[in-house]
Coordinates of C-alpha atoms in Angstrom, one line a residue:
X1 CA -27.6 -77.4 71.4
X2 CA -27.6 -73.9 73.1
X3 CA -28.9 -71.3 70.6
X4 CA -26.9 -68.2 70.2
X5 CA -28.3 -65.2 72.0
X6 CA -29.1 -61.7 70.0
X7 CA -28.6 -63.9 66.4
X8 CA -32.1 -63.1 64.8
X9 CA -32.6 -65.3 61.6
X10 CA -34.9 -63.7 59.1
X11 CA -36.2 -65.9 55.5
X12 CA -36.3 -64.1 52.6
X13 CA -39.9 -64.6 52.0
X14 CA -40.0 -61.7 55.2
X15 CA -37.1 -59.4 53.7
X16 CA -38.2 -55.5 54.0
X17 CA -38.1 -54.2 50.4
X18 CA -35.3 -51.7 49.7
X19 CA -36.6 -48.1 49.0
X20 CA -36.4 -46.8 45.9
X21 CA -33.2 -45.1 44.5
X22 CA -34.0 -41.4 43.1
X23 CA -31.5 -39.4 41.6
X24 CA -31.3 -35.8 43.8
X25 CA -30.9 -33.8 40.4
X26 CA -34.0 -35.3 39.1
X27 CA -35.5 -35.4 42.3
X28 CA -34.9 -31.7 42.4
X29 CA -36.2 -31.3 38.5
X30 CA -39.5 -33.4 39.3
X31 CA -42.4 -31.5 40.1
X32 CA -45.8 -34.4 39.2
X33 CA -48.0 -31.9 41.6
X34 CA -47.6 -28.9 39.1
X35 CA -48.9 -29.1 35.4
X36 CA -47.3 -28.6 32.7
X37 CA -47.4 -24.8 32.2
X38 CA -46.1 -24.2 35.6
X39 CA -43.1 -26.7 34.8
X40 CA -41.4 -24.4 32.1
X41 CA -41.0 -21.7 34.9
X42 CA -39.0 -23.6 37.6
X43 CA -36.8 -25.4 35.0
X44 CA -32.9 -24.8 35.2
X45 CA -31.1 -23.3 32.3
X46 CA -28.3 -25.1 30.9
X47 CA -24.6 -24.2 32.4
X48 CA -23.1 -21.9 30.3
X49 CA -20.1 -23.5 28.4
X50 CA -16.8 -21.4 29.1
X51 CA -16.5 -19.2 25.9
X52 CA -20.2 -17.7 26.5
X53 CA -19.7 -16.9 30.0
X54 CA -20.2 -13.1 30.5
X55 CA -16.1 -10.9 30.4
X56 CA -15.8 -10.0 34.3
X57 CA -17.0 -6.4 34.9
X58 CA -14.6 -3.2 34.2
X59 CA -12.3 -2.1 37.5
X60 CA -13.5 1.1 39.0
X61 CA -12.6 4.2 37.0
X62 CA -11.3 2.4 33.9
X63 CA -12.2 3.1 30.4
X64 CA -14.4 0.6 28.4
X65 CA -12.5 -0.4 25.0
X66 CA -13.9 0.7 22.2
X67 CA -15.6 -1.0 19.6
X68 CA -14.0 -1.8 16.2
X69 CA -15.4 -0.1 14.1
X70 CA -15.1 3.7 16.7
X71 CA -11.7 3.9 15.4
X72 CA -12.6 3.9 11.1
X73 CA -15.6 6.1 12.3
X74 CA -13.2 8.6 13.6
X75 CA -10.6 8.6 10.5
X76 CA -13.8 9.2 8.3
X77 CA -15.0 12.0 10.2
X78 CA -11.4 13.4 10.9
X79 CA -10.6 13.0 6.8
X80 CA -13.4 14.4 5.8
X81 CA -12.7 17.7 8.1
X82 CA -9.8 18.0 6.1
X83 CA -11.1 17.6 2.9
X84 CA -10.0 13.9 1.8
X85 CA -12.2 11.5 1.0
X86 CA -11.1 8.5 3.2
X87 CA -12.7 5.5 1.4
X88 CA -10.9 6.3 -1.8
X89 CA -7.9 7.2 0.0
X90 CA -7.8 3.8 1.8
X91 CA -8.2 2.0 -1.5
X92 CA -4.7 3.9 -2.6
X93 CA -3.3 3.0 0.9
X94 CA -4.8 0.1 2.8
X95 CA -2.3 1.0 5.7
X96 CA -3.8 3.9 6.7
X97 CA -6.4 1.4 8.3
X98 CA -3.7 0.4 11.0
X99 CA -2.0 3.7 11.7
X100 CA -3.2 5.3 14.5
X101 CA -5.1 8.2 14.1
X102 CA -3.1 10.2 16.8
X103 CA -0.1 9.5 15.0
X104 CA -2.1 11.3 12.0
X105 CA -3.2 14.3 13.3
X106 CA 0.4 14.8 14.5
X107 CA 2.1 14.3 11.0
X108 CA -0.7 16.4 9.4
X109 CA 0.0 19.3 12.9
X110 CA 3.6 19.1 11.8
X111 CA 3.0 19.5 8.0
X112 CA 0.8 22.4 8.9
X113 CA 3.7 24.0 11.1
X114 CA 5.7 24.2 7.9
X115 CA 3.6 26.0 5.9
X116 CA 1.5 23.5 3.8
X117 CA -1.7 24.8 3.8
X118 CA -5.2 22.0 3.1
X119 CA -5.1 22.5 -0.5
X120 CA -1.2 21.5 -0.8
X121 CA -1.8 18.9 2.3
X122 CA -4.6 17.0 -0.1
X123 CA -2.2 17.6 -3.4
X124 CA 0.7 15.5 -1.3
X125 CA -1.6 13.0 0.0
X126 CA -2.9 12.4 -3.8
X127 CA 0.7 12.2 -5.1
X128 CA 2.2 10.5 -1.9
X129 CA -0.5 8.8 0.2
X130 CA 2.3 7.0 2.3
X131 CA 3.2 10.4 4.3
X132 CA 0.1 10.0 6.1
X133 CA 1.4 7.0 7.7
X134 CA 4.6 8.4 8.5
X135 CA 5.4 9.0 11.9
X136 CA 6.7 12.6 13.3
X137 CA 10.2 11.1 13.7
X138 CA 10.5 9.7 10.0
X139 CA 9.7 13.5 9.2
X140 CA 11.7 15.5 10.9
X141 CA 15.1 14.7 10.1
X142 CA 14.1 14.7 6.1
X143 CA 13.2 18.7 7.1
X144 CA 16.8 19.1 9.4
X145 CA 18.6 17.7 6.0
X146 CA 16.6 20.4 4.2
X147 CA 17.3 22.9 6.2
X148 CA 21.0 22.3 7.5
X149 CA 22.8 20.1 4.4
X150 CA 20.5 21.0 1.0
X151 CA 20.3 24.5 2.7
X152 CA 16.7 25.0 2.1
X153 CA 14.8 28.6 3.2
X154 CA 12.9 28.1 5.9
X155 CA 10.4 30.2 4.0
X156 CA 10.7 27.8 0.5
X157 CA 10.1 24.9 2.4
X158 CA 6.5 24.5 1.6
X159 CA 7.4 25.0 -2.2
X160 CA 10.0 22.4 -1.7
X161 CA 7.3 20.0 -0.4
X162 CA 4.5 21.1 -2.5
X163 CA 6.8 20.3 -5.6
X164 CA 8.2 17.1 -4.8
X165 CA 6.2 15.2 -1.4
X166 CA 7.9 12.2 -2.2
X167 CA 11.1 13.9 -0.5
X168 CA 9.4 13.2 2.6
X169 CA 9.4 9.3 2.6
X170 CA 13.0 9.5 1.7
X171 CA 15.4 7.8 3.9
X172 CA 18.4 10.5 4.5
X173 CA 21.0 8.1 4.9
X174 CA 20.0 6.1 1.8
X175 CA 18.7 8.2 -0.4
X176 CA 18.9 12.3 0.2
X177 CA 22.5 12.4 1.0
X178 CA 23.8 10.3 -1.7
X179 CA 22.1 11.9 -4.3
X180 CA 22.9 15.5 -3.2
X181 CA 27.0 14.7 -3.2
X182 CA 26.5 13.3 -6.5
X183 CA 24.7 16.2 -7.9
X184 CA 27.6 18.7 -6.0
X185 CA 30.8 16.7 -6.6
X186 CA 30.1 14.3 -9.9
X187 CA 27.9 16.8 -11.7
X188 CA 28.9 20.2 -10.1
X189 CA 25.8 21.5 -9.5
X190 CA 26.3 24.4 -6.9
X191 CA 23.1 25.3 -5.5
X192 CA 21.3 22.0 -5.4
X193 CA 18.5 23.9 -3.4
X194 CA 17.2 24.8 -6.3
X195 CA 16.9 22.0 -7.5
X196 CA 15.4 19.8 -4.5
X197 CA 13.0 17.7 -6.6
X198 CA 16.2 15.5 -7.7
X199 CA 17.3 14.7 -4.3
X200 CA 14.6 11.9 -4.4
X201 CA 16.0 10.6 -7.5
X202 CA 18.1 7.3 -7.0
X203 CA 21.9 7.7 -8.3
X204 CA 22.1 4.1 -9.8
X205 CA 18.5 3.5 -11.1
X206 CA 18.2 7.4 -12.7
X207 CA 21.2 9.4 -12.8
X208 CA 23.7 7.5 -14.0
X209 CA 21.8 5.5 -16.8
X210 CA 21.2 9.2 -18.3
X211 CA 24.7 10.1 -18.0
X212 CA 25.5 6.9 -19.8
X213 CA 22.8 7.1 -22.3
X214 CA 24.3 10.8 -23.5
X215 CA 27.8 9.0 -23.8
X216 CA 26.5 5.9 -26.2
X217 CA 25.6 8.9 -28.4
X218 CA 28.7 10.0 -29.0
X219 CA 29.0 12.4 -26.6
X220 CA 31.9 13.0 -24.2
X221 CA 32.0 12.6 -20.7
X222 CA 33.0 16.6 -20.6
X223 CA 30.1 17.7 -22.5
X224 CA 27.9 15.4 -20.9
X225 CA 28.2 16.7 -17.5
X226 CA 28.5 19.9 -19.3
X227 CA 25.0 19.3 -20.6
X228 CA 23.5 18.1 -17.6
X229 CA 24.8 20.8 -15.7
X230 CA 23.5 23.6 -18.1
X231 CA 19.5 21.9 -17.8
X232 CA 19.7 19.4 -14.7
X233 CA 16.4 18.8 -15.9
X234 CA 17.6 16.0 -18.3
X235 CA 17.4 14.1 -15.4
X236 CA 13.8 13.9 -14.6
X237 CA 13.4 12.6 -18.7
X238 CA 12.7 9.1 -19.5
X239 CA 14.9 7.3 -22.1
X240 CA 12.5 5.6 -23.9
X241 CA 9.8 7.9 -24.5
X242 CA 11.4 11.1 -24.6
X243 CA 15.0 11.5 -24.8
X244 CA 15.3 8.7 -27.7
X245 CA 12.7 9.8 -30.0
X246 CA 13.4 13.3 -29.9
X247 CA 17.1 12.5 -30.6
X248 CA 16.6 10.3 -33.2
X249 CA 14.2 12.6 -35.1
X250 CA 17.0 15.4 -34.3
X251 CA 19.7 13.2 -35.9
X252 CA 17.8 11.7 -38.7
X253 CA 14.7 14.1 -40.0
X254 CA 16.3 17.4 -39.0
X255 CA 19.7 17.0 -39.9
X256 CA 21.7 18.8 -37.0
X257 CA 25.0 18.3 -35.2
X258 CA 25.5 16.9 -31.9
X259 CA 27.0 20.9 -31.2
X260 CA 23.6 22.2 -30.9
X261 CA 22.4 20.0 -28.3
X262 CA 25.5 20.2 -26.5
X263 CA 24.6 24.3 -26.4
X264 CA 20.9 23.9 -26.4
X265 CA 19.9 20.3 -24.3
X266 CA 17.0 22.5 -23.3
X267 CA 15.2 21.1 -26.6
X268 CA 14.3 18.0 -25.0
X269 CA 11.9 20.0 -22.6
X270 CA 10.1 20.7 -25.8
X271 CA 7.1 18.8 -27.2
X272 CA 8.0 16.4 -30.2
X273 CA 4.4 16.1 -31.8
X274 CA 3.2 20.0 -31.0
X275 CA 6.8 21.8 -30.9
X276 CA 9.6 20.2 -32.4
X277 CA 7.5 19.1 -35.8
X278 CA 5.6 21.6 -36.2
X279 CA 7.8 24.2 -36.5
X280 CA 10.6 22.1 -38.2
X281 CA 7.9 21.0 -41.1
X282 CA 7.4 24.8 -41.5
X283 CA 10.9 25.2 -41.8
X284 CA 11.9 23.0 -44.0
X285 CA 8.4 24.6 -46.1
X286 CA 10.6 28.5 -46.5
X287 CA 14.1 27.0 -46.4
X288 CA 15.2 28.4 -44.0
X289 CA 16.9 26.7 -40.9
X290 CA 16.4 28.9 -37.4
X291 CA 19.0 27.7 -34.6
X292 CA 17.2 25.8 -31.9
X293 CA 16.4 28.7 -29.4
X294 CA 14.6 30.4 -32.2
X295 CA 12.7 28.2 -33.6
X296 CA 11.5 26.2 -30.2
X297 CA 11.6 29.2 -27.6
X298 CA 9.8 31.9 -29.4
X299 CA 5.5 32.1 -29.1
X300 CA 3.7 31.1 -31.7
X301 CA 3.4 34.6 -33.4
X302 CA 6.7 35.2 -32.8
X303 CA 8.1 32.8 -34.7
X304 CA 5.8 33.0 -38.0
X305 CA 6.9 36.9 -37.9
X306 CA 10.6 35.6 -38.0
X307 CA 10.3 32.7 -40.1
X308 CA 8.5 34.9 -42.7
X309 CA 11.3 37.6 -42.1
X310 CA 14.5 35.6 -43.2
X311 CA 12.5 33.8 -45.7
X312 CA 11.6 37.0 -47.5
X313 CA 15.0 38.1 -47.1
X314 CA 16.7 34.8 -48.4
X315 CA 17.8 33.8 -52.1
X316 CA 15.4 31.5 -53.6
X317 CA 16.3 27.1 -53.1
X318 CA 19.1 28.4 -50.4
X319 CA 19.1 27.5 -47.0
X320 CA 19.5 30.9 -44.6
X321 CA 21.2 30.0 -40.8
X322 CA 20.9 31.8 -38.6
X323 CA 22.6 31.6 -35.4
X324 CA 20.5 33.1 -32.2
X325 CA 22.8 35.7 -30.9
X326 CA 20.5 35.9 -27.7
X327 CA 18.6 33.3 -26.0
X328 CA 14.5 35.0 -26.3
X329 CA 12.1 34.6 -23.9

């Protein structure tokens, strides 16, 4: 048989042995020639996992963001040039935190414009913290209806303000121009710009339960709107702790008729426990019974020189009225 040319036949006893198989990472990592020390100073650091790799650098002539806390830094400083302790403030009205402090030195620039002056600026903020949040355009048309509808002085505005802030979170629609056709066509109140602190009083929460309260007393709707009318201030009163007990002690320790109050609703102005007591206890002492504007509107003095007067000049275990013929100062 003809052997097969270029076939080579090779046992396995003479079978090359296969070179070893290295990993080329740890080929690259392997250093046996250096020692130990050397080894820490060629090794690889670990690839970064994708949340800790470096933010890509700022475009040319672009503005770095600030930090978090740049923006409180700046309200501090900025509240503290104006006089307000911001920390405490805050605590009153977290919001502040979010409100831009542009948007505050604009509202504080426009409060300014009108008049307010830093004294009456940190009075509003203590009474009404929110107006430091509000915007330029929430403000402005409160001051338009001001001006143009309540008819307002330019020059009384900062009373107006100083008096009442809270007329400056007031929604017109809502809240100002309800109130002020109430107070002209229900009421008849004339010149309501004198009376400005109302308008932030709400017709169905406020004014109207007092109107109704007056009429469960036996009042009519005539004289009720009569009183309210004469001393609008009636409306700023709460029911339970003023108008109620001073009624009741009116009705049941003094002994009057509801025709004084319907003359004289300015006694509910007066203080029960150092006014209205006082005075009737040292009434009731001389017998002698003083009309309302007499015995609440005079000074102090005044009114122990008067008292002793018609005393001296009354009969003895008679009771001397005596009707004011002019309302004193």
């Amino acid at each position: 048989m003809l052997e097969t040319p270029h076939r080579h036949h090779f046992s396995t006893t003479n079978t090359l042995p296969k070179p070893p198989i290295s990993h080329p990472r740890r080929k690259l990592l392997s250093f046996p020639s250096l020692s130990s020390k050397n080894t820490s100073l060629v090794s690889l650091p670990p690839k970064p996992h994708k949340s800790q790799l470096p933010p890509p650098p700022n475009p040319p002539n672009s503005i770095p963001p600030s930090p978090p806390n740049a923006d409180f830094q700046q309200k501090l400083i900025y509240f503290d040039s104006i006089g307000i302790d911001f920390l405490s403030f805050l605590s009153s009205h977290p919001p502040i935190l979010s409100t831009p402090i542009p948007s505050i030195k604009s509202t504080i620039s426009l409060l300014y414009s009108i008049g307010l002056t830093p004294p009456d600026l940190r009075r509003a903020a203590s009474m009404c913290p929110e107006i430091l949040s509000a915007p330029t355009s929430s403000l402005v048309p409160v001051f338009t209806f001001l001006l143009r509808e309540a008819h307002v002085q330019g020059r009384d505005l900062r009373h107006v303000i100083h008096r009442r802030p809270r007329l400056l979170i007031c929604s017109v629609e809502l809240q100002l121009r309800p109130t002020l056709y109430f107070l002209q066509s229900t009421v008849g109140i004339c010149k309501v710009n004198k009376l400005t602190h109302l308008l932030s009083c709400s017709v169905e929460s406020k004014l109207i339960p007092r109107i109704e309260y007056f009429q469960q007393l036996g009042f009519s709707n005539k004289d009720t709107i009569a009183m309210f009318r004469r001393f609008p201030s009636l409306f700023c009163y709460s029911i339970k702790e003023n108008l109620e007990p001073k009624f009741n002690y009116f009705v049941i320790e003094m002994g009057r008729n509801l025709k004084e109050l319907k003359e004289f609703p300015h006694y509910f102005s007066f203080s029960l426990e150092n006014r209205i007591k006082p005075r009737h206890k040292k009434c009731v002492e001389k017998r002698v019974c003083l009309s309302l504007p007499v015995m609440l509107k005079s000074s102090e003095e005044r009114f122990r020189d008067r008292l002793e007067v018609f005393y001296s000049s009354s009969m003895p275990d008679h009771w001397l009225q005596i009707e004011a013929t002019r309302v004193e100062q």
